[in-house]
Each structure stands twice: as C-alpha cells, then as structure tokens.
Short mmCIF file of C-alpha atoms in Angstrom, two decimals:
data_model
loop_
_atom_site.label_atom_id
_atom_site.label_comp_id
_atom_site.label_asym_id
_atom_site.label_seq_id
_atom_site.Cartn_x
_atom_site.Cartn_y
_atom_site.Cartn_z
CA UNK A 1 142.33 103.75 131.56
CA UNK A 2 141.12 104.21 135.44
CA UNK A 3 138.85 107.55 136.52
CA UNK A 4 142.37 108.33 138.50
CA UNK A 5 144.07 108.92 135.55
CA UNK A 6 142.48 112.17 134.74
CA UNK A 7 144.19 113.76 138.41
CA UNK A 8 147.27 114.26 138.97
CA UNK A 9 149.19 112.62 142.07
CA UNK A 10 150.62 115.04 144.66
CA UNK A 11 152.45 114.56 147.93
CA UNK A 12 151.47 115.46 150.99
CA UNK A 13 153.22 118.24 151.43
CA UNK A 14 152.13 119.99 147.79
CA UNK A 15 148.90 119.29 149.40
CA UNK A 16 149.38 120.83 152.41
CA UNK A 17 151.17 124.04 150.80
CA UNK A 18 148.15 124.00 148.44
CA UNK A 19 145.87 123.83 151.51
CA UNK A 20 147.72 127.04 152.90
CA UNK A 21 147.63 128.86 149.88
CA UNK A 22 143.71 128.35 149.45
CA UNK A 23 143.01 129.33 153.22
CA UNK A 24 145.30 132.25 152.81
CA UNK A 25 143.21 133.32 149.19
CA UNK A 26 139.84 132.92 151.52
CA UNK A 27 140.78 135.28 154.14
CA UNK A 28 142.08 137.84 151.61
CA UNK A 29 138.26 137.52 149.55
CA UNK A 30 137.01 137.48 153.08
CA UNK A 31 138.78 140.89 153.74
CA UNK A 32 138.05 142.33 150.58
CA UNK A 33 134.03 141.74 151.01
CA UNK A 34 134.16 143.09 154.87
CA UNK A 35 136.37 146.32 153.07
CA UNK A 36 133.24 146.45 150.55
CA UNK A 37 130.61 146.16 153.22
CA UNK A 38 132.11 149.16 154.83
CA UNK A 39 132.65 151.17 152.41
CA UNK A 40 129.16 150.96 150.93
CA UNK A 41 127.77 151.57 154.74
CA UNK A 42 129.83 154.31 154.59
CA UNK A 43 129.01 156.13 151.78
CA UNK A 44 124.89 155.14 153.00
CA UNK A 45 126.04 157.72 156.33
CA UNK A 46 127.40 160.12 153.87
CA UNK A 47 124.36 160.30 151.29
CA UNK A 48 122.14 160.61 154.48
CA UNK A 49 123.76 163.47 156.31
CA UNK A 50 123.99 165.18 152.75
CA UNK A 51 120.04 164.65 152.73
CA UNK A 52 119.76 166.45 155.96
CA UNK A 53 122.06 169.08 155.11
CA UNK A 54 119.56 169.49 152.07
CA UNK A 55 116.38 169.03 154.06
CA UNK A 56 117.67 171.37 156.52
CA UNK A 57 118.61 174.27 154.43
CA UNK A 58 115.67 173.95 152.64
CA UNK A 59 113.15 174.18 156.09
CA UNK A 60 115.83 177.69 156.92
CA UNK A 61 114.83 178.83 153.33
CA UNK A 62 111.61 178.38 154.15
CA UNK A 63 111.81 179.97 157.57
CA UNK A 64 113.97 183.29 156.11
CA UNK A 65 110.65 183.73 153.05
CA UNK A 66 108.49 183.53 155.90
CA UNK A 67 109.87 185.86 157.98
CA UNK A 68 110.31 188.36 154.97
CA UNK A 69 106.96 188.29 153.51
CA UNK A 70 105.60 189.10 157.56
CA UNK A 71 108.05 192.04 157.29
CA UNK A 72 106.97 193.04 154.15
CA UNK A 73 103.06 192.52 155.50
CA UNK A 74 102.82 192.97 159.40
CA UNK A 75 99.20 192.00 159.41
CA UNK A 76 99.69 188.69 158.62
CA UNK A 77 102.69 188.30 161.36
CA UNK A 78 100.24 186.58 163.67
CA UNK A 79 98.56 183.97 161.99
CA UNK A 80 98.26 181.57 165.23
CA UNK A 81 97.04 184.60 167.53
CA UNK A 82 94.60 185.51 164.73
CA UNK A 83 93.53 182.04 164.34
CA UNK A 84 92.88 181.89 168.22
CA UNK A 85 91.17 185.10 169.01
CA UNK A 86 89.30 184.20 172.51
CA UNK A 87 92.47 185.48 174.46
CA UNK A 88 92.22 188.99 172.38
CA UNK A 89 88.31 188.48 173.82
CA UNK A 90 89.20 187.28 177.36
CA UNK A 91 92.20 190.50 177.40
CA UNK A 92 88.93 192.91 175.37
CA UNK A 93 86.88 191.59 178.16
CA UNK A 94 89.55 192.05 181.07
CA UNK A 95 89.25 196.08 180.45
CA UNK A 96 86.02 196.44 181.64
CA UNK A 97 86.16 194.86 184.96
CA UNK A 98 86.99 196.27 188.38
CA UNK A 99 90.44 197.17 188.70
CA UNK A 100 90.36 196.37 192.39
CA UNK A 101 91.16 192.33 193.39
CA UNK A 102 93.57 190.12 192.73
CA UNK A 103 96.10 191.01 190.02
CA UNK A 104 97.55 188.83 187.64
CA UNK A 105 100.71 186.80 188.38
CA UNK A 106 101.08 185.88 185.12
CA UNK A 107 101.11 188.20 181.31
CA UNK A 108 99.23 186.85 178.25
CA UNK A 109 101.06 185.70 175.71
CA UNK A 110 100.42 185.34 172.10
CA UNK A 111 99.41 182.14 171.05
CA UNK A 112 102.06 179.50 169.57
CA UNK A 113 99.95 176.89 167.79
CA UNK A 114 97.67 177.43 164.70
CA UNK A 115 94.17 176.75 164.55
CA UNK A 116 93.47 175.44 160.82
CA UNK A 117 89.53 175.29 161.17
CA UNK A 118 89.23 178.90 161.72
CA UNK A 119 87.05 179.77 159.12
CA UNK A 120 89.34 182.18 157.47
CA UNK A 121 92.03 179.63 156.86
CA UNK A 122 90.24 176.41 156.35
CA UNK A 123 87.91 177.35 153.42
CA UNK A 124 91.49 178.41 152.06
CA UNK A 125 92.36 174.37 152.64
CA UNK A 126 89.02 173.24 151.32
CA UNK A 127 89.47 175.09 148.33
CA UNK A 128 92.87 174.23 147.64
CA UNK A 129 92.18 170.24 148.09
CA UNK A 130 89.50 170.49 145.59
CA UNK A 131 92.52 172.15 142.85
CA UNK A 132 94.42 169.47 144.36
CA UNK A 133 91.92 166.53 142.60
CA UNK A 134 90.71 163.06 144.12
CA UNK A 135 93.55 162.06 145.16
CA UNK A 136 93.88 164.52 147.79
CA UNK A 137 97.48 164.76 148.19
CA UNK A 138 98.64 166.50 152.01
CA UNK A 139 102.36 167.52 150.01
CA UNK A 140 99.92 169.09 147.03
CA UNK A 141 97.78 170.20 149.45
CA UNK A 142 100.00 172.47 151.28
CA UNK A 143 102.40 173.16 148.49
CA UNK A 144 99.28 174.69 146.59
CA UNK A 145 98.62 177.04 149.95
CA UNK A 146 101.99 178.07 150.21
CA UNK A 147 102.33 179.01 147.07
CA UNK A 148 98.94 181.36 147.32
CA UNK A 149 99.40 182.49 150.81
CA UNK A 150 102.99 181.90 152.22
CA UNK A 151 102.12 184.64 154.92
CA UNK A 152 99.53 181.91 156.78
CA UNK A 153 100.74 178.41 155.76
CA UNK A 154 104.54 178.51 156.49
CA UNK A 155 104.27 175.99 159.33
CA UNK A 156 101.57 173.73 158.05
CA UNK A 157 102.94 170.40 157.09
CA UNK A 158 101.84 167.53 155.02
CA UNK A 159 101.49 165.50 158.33
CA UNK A 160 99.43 167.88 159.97
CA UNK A 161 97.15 168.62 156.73
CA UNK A 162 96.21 164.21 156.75
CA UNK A 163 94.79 164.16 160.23
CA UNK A 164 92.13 166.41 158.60
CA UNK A 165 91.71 165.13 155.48
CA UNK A 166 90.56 162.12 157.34
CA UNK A 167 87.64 164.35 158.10
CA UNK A 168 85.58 165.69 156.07
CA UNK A 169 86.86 168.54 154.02
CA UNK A 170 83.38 170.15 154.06
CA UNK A 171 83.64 170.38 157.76
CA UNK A 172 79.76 169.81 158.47
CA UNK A 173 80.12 166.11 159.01
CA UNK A 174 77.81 165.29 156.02
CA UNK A 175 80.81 163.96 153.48
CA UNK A 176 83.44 161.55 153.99
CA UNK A 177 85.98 161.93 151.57
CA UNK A 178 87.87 158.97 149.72
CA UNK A 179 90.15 157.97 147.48
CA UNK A 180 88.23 156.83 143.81
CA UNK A 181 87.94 153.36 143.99
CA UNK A 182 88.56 152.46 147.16
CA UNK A 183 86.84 149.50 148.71
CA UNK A 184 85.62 150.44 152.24
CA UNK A 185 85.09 154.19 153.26
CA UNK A 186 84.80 155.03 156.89
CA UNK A 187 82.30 156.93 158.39
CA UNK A 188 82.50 159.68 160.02
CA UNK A 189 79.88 161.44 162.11
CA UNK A 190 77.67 158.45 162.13
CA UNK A 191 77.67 157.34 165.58
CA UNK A 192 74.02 155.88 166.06
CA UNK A 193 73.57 152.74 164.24
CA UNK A 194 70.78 150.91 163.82
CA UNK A 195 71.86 146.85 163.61
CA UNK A 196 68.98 144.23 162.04
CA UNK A 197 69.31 140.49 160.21
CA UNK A 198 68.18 140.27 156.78
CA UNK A 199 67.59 136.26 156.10
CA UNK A 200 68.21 135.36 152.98
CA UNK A 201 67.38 132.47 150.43
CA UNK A 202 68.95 131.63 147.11
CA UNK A 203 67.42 129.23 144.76
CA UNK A 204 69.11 126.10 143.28
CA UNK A 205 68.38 127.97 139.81
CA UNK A 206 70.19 131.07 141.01
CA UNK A 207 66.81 133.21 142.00
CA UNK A 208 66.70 135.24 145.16
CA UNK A 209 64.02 134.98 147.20
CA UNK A 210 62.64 137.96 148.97
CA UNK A 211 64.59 138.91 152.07
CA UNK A 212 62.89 138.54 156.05
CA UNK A 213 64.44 141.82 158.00
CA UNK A 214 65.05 141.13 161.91
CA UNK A 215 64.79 143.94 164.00
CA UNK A 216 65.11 144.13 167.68
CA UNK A 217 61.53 145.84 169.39
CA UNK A 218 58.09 144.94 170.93
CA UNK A 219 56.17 146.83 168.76
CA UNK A 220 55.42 148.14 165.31
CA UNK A 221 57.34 151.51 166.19
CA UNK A 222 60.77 149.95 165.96
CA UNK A 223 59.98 148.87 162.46
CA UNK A 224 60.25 151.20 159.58
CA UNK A 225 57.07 153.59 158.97
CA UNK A 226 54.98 152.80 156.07
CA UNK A 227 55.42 156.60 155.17
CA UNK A 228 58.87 155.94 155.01
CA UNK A 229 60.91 156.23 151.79
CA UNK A 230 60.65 153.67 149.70
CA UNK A 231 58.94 151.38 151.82
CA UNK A 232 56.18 150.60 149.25
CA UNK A 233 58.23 149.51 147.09
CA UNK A 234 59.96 147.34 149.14
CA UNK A 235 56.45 145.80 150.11
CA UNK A 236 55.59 145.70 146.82
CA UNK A 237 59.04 143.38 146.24
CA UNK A 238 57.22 141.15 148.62
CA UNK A 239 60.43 142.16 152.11
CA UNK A 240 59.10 140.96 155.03
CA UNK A 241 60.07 143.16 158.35
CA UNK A 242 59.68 141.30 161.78
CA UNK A 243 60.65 142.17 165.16
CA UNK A 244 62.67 140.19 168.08
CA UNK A 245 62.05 141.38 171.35
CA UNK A 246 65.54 140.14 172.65
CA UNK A 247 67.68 140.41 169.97
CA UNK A 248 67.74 141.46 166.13
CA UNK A 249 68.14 137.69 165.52
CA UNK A 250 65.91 135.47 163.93
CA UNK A 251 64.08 132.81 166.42
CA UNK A 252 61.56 129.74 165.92
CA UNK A 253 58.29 131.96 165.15
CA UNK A 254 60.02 134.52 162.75
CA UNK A 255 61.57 131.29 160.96
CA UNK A 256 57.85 129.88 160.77
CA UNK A 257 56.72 133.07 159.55
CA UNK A 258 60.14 133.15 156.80
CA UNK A 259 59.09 129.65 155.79
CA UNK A 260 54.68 129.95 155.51
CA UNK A 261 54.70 133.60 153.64
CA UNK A 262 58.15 133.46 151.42
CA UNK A 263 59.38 129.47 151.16
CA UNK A 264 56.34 128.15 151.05
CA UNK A 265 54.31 130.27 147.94
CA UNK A 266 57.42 130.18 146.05
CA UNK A 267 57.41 126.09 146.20
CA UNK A 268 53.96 126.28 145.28
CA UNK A 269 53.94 128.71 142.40
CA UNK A 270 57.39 126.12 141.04
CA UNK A 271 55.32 123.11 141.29
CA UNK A 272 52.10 124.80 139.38
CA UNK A 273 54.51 125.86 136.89
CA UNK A 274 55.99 122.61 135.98
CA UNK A 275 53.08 120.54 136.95
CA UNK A 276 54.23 118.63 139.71
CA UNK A 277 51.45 117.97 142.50
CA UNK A 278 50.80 119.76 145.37
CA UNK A 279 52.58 116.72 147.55
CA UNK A 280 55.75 116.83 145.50
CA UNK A 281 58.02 116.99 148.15
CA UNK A 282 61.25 120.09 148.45
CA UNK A 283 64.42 120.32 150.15
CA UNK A 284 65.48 123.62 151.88
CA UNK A 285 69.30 124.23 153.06
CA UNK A 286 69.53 126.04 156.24
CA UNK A 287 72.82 127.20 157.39
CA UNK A 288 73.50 125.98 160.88
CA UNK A 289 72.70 128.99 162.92
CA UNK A 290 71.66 128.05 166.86
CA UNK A 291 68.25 128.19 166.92
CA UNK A 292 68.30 125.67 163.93
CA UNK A 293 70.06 123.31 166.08
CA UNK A 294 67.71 124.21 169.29
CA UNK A 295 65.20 121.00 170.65
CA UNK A 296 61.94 123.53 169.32
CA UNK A 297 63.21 123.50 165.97
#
C-alpha cells in the first residue's frame, strides 16, 4: 500500500470549487478580524471620552468647592494677590507721590499666578511632605493640602508641586531630598567644586595601599590645612597630598614621589616580613595613563 492511498483523488474541478470555497472562508475570517479590530478601537474612543467626562466633572467639582469655601471666607479669595504682595507695596507706595506727571495708561490688576514659596504657604507644603513620608508623593502631597486648606491650594497640581520637590523642601539649600535607597542624589546648591586625582594601588593579596591626592596649585595653600578636619588622621593613615601646577593630574615627579614614600616601604616592610633580601626583585601594574607612556617615564 503506496503513501497515495491515504488521499483521496479529486478532479480538477472539485479542486477548483474547493479552492473557491477556501478563498471565500479567508475573506469572511479576514472580515470578521477587521469587524473585531474596530470594534475594540471603538469602544478604546468610548472608555476615553468617558474618562474625560469623569476627569472633567471632577476638576468643575473642584472649581464649584473652591469657589464656595472663598464665599464662605472672603479673606482667603486672593490667595495669588496675597502670595504676591509687592504690587499692594508698589500701589501703598504710589499714594504718597506727587499727583502731578504722567498718569497711568494702564490699572493694576490683581495677580493671576500663585507664588508657593511665600512663606505663609510653603511651610504649609513642607509640613505636609513630611506627613506625606519618604516617598514624597506630589498627588499625596497636594491631596494632604487640600484637604487642610482648600481655600489656598485649589489650583496647585501634582505637576507643579515636583518641580519643587526637586529642591529642597527646607528651602535653605542645605538638604537635597531623595527617595530611600536611591543610588545617585543630585546636588543642589553646590556649584563650586573642587576636582583632584586620588592614585590608587591595590595589592595582589587584596591590601590597599595608601592613596597619593593630586591637586591642581603652586603652593601649599591649595592643599588642605593641617587644621583642617580630620586631616591628622588622614596623615596618620599615611595619604599623601601633592600639587600639579597645570593640572590636578598626576605627572613624572608626583609618580616618583607615589613610588619612593608609598610603593617602595611597603615592598620593603613585605620582603622583611617573609625574609626575602633586600634585592628580591617586584612587579608593579600601572594602568596606561599618558604620562606612563611619555619618553621621561
């Protein structure tokens, strides 16, 4: 019995009807997935105008407690003019002065935008991102403040509350605030750096050798002060601080000096401890900075 056996023989035309039939069954699946596609796009347009619709009577809720709770307490019906009082000082100011001149074109107007570091409203933000925790949520944040003082914190958002939590909360420029854990914290406030080299040398046994510090300078004032904090110590931990006059780069004589009061002791005090003679020879492993590869070195 042949592998044909197990099909059956049709004609050509049986085979072309079947063809047909096949063709006509793809277009129909074809149709039916396009129908699906559309529908479920559909109903995607639908859930997000109902969203809106929800987003949007929610901001006019919003809006109508607002304006209540100024009706019900006029003084706070002006935070932003509050928050901004050198026009009430440039209008107090205006009274006393000659009424003869040029008069104004134009009228004040109160102000539109609210100032959140005025004092009276940002120790009100402080104090609510420290009930807010570590984390320092903008949506807790604010929902915390409008839920203590609707009156003043109607139009702050959660957007507007992040650019200054990127700041320091404190607003004295002493703190930058984090999230626990995190790996890097930017600084804020700390303009003036001070960049230096610190060469450093590992032992094949896993020791660390005590560091060389490159600073850039001509003289002893552009290293640290000996009354500085913790500088004994660091003497005492045998750090060796030398200057560069181009650069805070190490060169030829600071790598001389690196090698003679920190390489060089430390191969001697190894060989006296395991009894090796002075003319045992070492290895050192430099890493293939340039002025290892200059015609000097």
């Amino acid at each position: 019995m042949g592998l044909l056996s197990y099909f059956s023989v049709i004609s050509h035309d049986e085979a072309e009807r079947l063809h047909l039939a096949t063709r006509e069954q793809r277009l129909e699946d074809d149709a039916d997935c396009i129908k699906m596609v559309q529908q479920r796009e559909a109903l995607k347009k639908i859930a997000k105008a109902e969203k809106i619709k929800i987003q949007n009577r929610k901001r006019q809720r919003s809006k109508r407690q607002c304006d209540q709770a100024q009706k019900e307490d006029p003084s706070n019906a002006k935070t932003a003019e509050l928050s901004c009082p050198r026009q009430l000082f440039k209008e107090d100011a205006a009274k006393n002065r000659d009424v003869r001149g040029q008069k104004h074109e134009h009228k004040a107007t109160d102000a539109k935008l609210n100032n959140w570091v005025n004092p009276l409203l940002w120790q009100q933000i402080v104090n609510a991102g420290h009930e807010a925790g570590p984390q320092l949520s903008p949506t807790e944040i604010v929902k915390i403040l409008k839920a203590r003082n609707l009156q003043n914190f109607s139009k702050l958002t959660p957007q507007v509350l992040g650019c200054y939590i990127e700041r320091p909360l404190n607003n004295n420029g002493s703190c930058t605030f984090e999230v626990e854990g995190s790996k890097q914290v930017a600084v804020t406030s700390k303009e003036e750096k001070r960049a230096w080299t610190a060469v450093v040398g590992v032992t094949a046994a896993g020791n660390v050798l005590p560091m060389q510090i490159v600073m850039k300078g001509g003289s002893q004032h552009s290293l640290p002060s000996s009354n500085s904090l913790d500088y004994a110590e660091s003497k005492e931990l045998g750090l060796l601080f030398g200057l560069n006059a181009k650069n805070y780069w190490s060169n030829i004589p600071l790598l001389e000096e690196y090698l003679k009061k920190i390489v060089t002791p430390h191969f001697s005090m190894q060989k006296q401890r395991l009894g090796y003679p002075e003319d045992q020879e070492c290895v050192v492993l430099l890493d293939c900075w340039l002025v290892h590869r200059s015609e000097e070195f």
